[in-house]
XYZ file of C-alpha atoms in Angstrom:
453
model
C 128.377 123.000 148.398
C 128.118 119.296 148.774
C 127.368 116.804 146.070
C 124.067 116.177 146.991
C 122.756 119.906 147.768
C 124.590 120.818 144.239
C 122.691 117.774 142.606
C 119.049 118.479 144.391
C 119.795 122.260 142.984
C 120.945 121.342 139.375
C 118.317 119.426 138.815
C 115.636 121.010 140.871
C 114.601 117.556 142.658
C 112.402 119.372 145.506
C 110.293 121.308 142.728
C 109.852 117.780 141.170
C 108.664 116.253 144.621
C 111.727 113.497 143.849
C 115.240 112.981 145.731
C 119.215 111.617 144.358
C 118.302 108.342 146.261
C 114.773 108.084 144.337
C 116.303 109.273 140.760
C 119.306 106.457 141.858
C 116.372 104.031 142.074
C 114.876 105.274 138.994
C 117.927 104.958 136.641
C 118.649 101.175 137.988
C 115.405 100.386 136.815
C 115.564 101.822 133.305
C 118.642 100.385 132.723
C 118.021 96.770 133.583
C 115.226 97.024 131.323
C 117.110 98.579 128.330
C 120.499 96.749 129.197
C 119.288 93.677 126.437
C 120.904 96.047 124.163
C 124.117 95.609 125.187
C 123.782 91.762 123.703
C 121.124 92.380 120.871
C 122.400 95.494 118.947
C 126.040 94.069 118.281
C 124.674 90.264 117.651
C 122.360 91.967 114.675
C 124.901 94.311 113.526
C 127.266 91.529 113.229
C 124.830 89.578 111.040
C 124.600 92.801 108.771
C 128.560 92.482 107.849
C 129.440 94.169 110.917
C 132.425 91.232 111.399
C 136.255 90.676 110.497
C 135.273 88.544 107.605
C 132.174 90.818 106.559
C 129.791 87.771 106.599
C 126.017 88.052 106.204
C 123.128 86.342 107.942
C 123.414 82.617 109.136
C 127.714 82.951 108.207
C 127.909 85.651 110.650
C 126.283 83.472 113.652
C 129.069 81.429 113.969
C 130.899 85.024 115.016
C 130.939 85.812 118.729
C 132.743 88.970 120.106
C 135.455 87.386 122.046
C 138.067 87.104 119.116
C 136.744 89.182 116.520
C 138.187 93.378 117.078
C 134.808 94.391 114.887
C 132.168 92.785 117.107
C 133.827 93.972 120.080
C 134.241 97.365 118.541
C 130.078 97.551 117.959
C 129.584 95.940 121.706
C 132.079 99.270 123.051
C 130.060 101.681 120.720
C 126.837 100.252 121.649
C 127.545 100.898 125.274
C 128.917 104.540 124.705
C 126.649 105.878 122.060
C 123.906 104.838 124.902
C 125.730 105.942 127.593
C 126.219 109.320 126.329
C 122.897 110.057 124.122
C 121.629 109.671 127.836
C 123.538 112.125 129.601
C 123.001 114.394 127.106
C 119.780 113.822 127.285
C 119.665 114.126 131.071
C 121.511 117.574 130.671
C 119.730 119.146 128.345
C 116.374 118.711 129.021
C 116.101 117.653 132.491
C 114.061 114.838 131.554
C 114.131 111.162 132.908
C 114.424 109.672 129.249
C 117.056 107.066 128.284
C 118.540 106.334 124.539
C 119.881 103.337 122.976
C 119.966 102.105 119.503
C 116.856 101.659 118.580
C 115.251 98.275 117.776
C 113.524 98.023 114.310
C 115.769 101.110 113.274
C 119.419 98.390 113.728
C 117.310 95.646 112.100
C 116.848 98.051 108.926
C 120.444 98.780 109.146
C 121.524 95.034 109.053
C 118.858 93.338 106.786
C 118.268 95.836 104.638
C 120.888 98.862 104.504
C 124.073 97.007 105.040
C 123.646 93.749 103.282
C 123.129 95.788 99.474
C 125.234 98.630 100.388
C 127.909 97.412 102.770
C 127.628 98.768 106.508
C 129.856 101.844 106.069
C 127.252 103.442 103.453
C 124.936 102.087 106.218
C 126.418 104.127 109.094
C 126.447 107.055 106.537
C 122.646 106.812 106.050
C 122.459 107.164 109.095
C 124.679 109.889 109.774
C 122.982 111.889 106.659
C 119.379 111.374 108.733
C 120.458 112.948 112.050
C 121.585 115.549 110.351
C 118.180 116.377 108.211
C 116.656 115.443 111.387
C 118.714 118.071 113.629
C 117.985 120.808 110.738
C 114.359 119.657 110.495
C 114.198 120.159 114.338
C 116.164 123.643 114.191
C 113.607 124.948 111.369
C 110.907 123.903 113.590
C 109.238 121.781 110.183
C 109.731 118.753 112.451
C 105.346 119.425 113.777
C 104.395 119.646 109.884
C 105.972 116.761 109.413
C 104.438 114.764 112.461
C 101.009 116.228 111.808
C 101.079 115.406 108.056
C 101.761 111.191 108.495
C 98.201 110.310 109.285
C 97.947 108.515 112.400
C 97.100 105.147 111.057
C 100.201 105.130 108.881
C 102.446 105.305 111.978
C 100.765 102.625 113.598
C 100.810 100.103 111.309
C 104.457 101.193 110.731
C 105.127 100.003 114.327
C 103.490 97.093 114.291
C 105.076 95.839 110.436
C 108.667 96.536 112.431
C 107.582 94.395 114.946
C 106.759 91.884 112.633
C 110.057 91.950 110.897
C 111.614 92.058 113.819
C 109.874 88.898 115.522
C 111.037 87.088 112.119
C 114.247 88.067 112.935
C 114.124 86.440 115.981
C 112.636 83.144 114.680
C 114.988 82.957 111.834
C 117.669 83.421 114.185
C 116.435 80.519 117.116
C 115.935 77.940 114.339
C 112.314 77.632 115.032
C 111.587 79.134 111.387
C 114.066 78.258 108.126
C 113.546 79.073 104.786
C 112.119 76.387 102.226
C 112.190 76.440 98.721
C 108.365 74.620 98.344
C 106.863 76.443 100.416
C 109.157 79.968 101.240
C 109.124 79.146 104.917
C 108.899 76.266 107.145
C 108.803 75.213 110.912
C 112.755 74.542 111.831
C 114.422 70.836 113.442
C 113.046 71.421 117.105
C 114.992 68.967 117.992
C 118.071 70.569 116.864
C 119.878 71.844 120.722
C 120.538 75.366 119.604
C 116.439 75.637 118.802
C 115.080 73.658 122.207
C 117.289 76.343 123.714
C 115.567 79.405 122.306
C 112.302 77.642 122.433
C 113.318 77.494 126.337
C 114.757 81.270 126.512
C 111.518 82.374 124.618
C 109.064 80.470 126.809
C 111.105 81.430 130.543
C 111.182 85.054 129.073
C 107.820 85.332 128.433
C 106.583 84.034 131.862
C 108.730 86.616 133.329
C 107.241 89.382 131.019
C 104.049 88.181 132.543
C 104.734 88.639 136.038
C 106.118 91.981 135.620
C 109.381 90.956 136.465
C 111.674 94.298 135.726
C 114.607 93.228 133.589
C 112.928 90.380 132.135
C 114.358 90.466 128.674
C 117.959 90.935 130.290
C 117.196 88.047 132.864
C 115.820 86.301 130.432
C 119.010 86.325 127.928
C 121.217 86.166 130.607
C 119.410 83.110 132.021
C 119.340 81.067 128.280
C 123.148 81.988 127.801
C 124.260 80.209 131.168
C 122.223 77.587 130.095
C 123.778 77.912 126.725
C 127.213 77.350 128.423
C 125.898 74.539 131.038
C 125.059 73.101 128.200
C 127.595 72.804 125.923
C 125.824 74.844 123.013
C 129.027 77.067 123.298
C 132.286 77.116 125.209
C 131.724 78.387 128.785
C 134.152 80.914 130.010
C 137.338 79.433 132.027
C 139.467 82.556 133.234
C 138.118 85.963 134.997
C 139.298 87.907 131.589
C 137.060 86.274 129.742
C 134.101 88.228 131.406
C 135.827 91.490 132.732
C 138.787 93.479 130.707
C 138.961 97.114 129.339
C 136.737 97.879 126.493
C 137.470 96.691 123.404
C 139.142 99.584 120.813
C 136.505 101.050 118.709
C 138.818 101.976 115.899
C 137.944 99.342 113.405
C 134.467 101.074 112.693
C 134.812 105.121 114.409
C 134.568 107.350 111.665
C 133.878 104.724 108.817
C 130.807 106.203 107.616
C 130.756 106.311 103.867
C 128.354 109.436 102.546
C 128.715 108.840 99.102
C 127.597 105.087 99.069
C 124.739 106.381 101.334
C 123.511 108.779 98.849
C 123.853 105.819 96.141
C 120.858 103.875 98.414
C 118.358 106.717 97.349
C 116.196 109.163 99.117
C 113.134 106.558 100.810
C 116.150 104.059 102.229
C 117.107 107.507 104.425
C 113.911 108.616 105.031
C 112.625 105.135 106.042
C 115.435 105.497 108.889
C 114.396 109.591 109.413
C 110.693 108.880 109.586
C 110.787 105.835 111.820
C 113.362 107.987 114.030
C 111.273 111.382 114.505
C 107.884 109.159 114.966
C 109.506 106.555 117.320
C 111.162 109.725 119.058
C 107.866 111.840 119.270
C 105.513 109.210 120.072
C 107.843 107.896 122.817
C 108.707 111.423 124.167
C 105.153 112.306 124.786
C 103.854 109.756 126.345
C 106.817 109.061 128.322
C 106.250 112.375 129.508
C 102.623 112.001 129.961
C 103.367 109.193 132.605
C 105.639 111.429 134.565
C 103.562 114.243 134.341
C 105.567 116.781 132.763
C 103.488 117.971 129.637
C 101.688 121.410 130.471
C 98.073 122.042 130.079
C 98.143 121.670 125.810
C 99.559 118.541 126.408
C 102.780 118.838 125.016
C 105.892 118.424 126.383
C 107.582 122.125 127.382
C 111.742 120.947 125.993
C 110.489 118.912 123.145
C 112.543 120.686 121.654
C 115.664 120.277 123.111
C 114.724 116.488 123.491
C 114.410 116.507 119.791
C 117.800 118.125 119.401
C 119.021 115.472 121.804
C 117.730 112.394 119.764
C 118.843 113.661 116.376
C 122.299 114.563 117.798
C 122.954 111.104 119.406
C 122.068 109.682 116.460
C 124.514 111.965 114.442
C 127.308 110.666 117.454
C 126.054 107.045 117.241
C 126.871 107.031 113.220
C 130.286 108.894 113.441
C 130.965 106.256 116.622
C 129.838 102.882 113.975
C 126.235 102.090 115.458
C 122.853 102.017 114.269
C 120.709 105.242 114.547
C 120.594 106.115 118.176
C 116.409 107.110 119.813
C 114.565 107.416 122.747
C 113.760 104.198 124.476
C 110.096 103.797 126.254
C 112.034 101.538 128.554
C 112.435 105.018 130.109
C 108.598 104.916 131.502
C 109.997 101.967 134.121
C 112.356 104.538 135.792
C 109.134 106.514 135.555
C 107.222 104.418 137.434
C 109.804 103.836 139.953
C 110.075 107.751 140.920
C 112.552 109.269 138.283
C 111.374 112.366 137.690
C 114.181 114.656 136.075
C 117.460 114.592 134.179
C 119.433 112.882 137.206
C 117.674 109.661 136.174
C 118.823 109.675 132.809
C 122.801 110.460 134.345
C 122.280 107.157 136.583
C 121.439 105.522 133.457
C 124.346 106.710 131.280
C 126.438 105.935 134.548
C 125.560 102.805 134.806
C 126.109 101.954 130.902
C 129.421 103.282 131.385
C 130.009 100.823 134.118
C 129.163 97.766 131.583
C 132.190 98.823 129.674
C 134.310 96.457 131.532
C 131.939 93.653 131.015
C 132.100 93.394 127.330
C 133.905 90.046 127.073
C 130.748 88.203 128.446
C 128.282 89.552 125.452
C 131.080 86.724 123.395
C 129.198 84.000 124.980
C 125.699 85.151 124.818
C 124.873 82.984 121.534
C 122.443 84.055 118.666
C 119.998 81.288 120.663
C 119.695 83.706 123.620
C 118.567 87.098 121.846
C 116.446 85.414 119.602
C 113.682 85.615 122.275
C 114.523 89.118 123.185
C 113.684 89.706 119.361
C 110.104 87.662 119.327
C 108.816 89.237 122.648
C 110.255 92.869 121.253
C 108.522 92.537 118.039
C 104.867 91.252 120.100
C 105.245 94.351 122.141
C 104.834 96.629 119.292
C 102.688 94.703 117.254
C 100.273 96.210 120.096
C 99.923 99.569 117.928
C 97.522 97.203 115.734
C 94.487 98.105 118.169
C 94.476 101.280 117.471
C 94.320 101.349 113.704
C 90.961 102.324 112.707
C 89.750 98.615 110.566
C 86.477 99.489 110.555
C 87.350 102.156 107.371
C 88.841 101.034 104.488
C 90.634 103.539 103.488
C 92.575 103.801 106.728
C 92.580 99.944 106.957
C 93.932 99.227 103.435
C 97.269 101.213 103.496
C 97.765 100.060 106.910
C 97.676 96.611 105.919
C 99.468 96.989 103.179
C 102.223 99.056 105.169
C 102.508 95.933 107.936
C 102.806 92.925 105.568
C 105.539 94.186 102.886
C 107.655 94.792 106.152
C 108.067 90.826 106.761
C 106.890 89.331 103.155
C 109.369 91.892 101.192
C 111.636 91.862 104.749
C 112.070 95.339 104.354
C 111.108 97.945 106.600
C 111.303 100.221 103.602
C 109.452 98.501 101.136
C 106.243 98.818 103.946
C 106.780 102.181 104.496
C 106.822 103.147 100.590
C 103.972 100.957 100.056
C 102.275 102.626 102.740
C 102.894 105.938 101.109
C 101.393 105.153 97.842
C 98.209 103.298 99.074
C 96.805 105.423 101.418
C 96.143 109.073 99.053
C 95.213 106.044 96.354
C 92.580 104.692 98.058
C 91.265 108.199 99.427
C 91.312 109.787 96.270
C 89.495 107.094 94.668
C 86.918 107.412 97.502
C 86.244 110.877 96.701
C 88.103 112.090 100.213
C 91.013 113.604 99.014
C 90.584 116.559 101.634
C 91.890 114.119 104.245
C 95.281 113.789 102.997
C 97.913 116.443 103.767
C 99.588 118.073 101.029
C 103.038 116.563 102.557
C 102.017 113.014 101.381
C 102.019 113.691 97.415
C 105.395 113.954 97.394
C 106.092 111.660 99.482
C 104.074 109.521 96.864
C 106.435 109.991 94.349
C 109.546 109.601 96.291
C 107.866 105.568 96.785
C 107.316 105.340 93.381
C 110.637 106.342 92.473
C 112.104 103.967 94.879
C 109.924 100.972 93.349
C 110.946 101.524 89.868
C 115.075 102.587 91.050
C-alpha cells in the first residue's frame, strides 16, 4: 500500500472531506503560529533559575542559550515535549490539535513556582498535576469539576494571566521598571534595548492586524535581526552558530523534585491543575467547534482521549524539564486552513522536530524580542473580559478580584485563591447560596489555608 493510500486510510481523510496535501497545508500553518514558543518558553524559564548559575529575573537576561548547557537543554525540551504531545495527540484522537507549553501556565512556573521553591520542585508540581489530572480524567470527575468553576471565575482567570503575563513582557522590554515611590514607573525609552521592543511591539502588532499568519514568530524573528544589525547583541559569524545537533537535555531530564513540590502546598498545584484542565477544555471545544467535529450535544466525541493526551504530555513535559505541557488554540489556524484530522497535528510535531537543528539561533533572540510576543499574548486573552457578566455584582466582584491579585500580588495563584474565597462570600451574603456548587466550599478552604500557610 503506498504512503499516501495508507495515510488517507489511517486517518480517514475522504470521510473528513480533507486530503495529505491539505492536512500538509494545515500543519505549516499551526506551526508558524505556535513556533514563538520555541524562543519564549526557554527565555522565561531561564529567568525562573532555569540557567548554569541559577539566576533570577533581570540576572538571568544577561543569559542567552548559546554557551549555557541549561538554556539549551530547556530550548531541546521545549521543542520535543511539543513535538511529541502533538503526535500523540494526532494519534490518539484523530484530531487537528497542537500542544506546546502553555503560556500563563510557564510564567507561573518561573515567577512564582521556581523562584521560592527552586525549579526542580517546580517541574515536580508539575509532574504531581498531570498525574491528578490523568486520574481525574480516568475517573471521569474531570465534567464535575468543569461544571462546578462557575463560568465567570474562568474568565476572569484568563484574562488576570494575561495581565501578568503582559507585565511580564513590559518588565522584560524596559518600557516598565520598578520604583520604590511609586511601585512602578515608565522605563528610559531612550535606553536601545527598550526603543527596540517598543519597535518589535509596534511592527508585531501591525502584523497581528493584518492577519498576517506567523505574526508573533515574524515579528520576533524580525526585532532579533534587528537586534543583531544593531549591535544590541553579537550577530552570529559562523554557520554553527545557527544550525548544530540539539543541545543534550541531561542537565534538567528527570530532575523533578516531588518532595519540594509537596512542600509548595495544595492551591500552588492546583493553580497549575485548574488553569490546565480549563485552558485544555475550553480550547478543545471550541477548537473543535470550528472544525466541526462536536456531535449534535455539542461536545466533542474523544474528549476523552484528548484529555488523556493533554494530561499525559504534561506528565512527559515535567519528567523531560519543561513547564506543564496544553492544548494550544493556535491549532484553530490549521483549522481554518483545511486540517481536519490527526495528520495535521503529525505535520506539526514533524515540523517541530525539524527545528531541532536550529536551536543555536534562539541564543541570539534577546529578552528585547519576546517581550512583545508577551504584551500582544497577554491582550489576546485579556479578551475573556467581555464575557464576564459586570452587570451583577456578585459575578463581577470575585471576578475582579480574581484578575487584579494576578498582576498586583504577581501571582497567578494568589488570583485564583482570591477568586475562590470571594465569589461563595459575596453570594452567600446575597442570600443566593443555591448558585454555588458544593465543589467550591472546599475549595474555599484550601485558599484560606494557602493565605494564612
Amino acid at each position: 500500500m503506498k504512503s499516501s493510500a495508507f495515510l488517507e486510510e489511517f486517518f480517514q481523510l475522504k470521510e473528513h472531506g480533507t486530503s495529505v496535501k491539505k492536512e500538509a497545508l494545515a500543519g505549516m500553518t499551526t506551526f508558524m503560529t505556535m513556533a514563538y514558543i520555541i524562543f519564549v518558553n526557554p527565555d522565561l524559564l531561564k529567568q525562573g533559575g532555569m540557567n548554569s548559575a541559577g539566576a533570577l529575573f533581570d540576572d538571568a537576561l544577561i543569559y542567552t542559550s548559546v554557551n549555557d548547557p541549561v538554556v539549551a537543554a530547556v530550548v531541546t525540551v521545549t521543542i520535543l515535549a511539543a513535538a511529541v504531545a502533538t503526535l500523540m495527540m494526532g494519534l490518539l484522537t484523530n484530531y487537528p490539535f497542537a500542544l506546546a507549553s502553555g503560556m500563563g501556565l510557564n510564567a507561573f512556573f518561573a515567577f512564582t513556582l521556581a523562584p521560592e521553591y527552586g525549579w526542580q520542585a517546580a517541574l515536580g508540581a508539575v509532574f504531581i498535576s498531570g498525574v491528578v489530572f490523568f486520574l481525574l480524567t480516568t475517573a471521569g470527575w474531570i465534567t464535575i469539576i468543569e461544571r462546578g468553576i462557575p463560568p465567570n471565575l474562568k474568565n476572569a482567570t484568563a484574562a488576570g494571566i494575561g495581565l501578568f503575563i503582559a507585565l511580564i513582557g513590559f518588565s522584560n522590554s524596559g518600557m516598565i521598571v520598578s520604583d520604590p515611590n511609586t511601585l512602578v514607573a515608565p522605563g528610559s525609552f531612550g535606553d536601545p534595548g527598550t526603543l527596540l521592543a517598543v519597535g518589535g511591539l509596534l511592527f508585531t502588532a501591525a502584523l497581528m492586524s493584518l492577519n498576517i499568519r506567523g505574526a508573533l514568530l515574524i515579528g520576533i524573528l524580525t526585532t532579533a535581526v534587528a537586534a543583531n544589525l544593531f549591535g544590541i547583541i553579537t550577530p552570529p559569524r559562523q554557520l554553527s552558530d545557527l544550525v548544530s545537533l540539539p543541545a543534550s537535555i541531561a542537565p534538567i531530564a528527570l530532575e523533578l523534585d516531588l518532595r519540594g513540590a509537596l512542600n509548595m502546598g495544595i492551591l500552588a498545584i492546583f493553580a497549575l491543575l485548574f488553569v490546565d484542565i480549563f485552558d485544555s477544555m475550553g480550547t478543545l471545544v471550541g477548537t473543535g467547534q470550528r472544525a466541526g467535529l462536536l456531535d449534535e450535544n455539542g461536545s466533542l466525541p474523544k474528549i476523552r482521549n484528548a484529555m488523556f493526551a493533554d494530561s499525559g504530555s504534561s506528565i512527559l513535559g515535567s519528567l523531560l524539564g519543561t513547564s506543564t505541557v496544553t492544548t494550544y488554540v493556535e491549532s484553530t489556524t490549521g483549522i481554518a486552513e483545511g486540517g481536519r484530522t490527526g495528520l495535521t497535528s503529525i505535520f506539526v510535531g514533524l515540523f517541530f522536530l525539524l527545528t531541532l537543528f536550529l536551536t543555536p539561533l534562539t541564543g541570539f533572540v534577546p529578552t528585547q524580542a519576546t517581550a512583545p510576543a508577551l504584551i500582544i499574548v497577554g491582550s489576546m486573552m485579556m479578551g475573556s473580559v467581555s464575557n464576564i457578566k459586570f452587570n451583577d455584582f456578585t459575578e463581577a466582584f470575585p471576578a475582579f478580584v480574581t484578575i487584579a491579585f494576578m498582576p498586583f500580588a504577581f501571582s497567578i495563584s494568589e488570583g485564583i485563591a482570591a477568586g475562590f474565597i470571594t465569589y461563595p462570600l459575596v453570594k452567600v451574603l446575597a442570600g443566593r447560596h443555591q448558585e454555588v456548587h458544593w465543589i467550591m466550599y472546599p475549595l474555599v478552604i484550601i485558599s484560606i489555608i494557602h493565605f494564612w500557610a
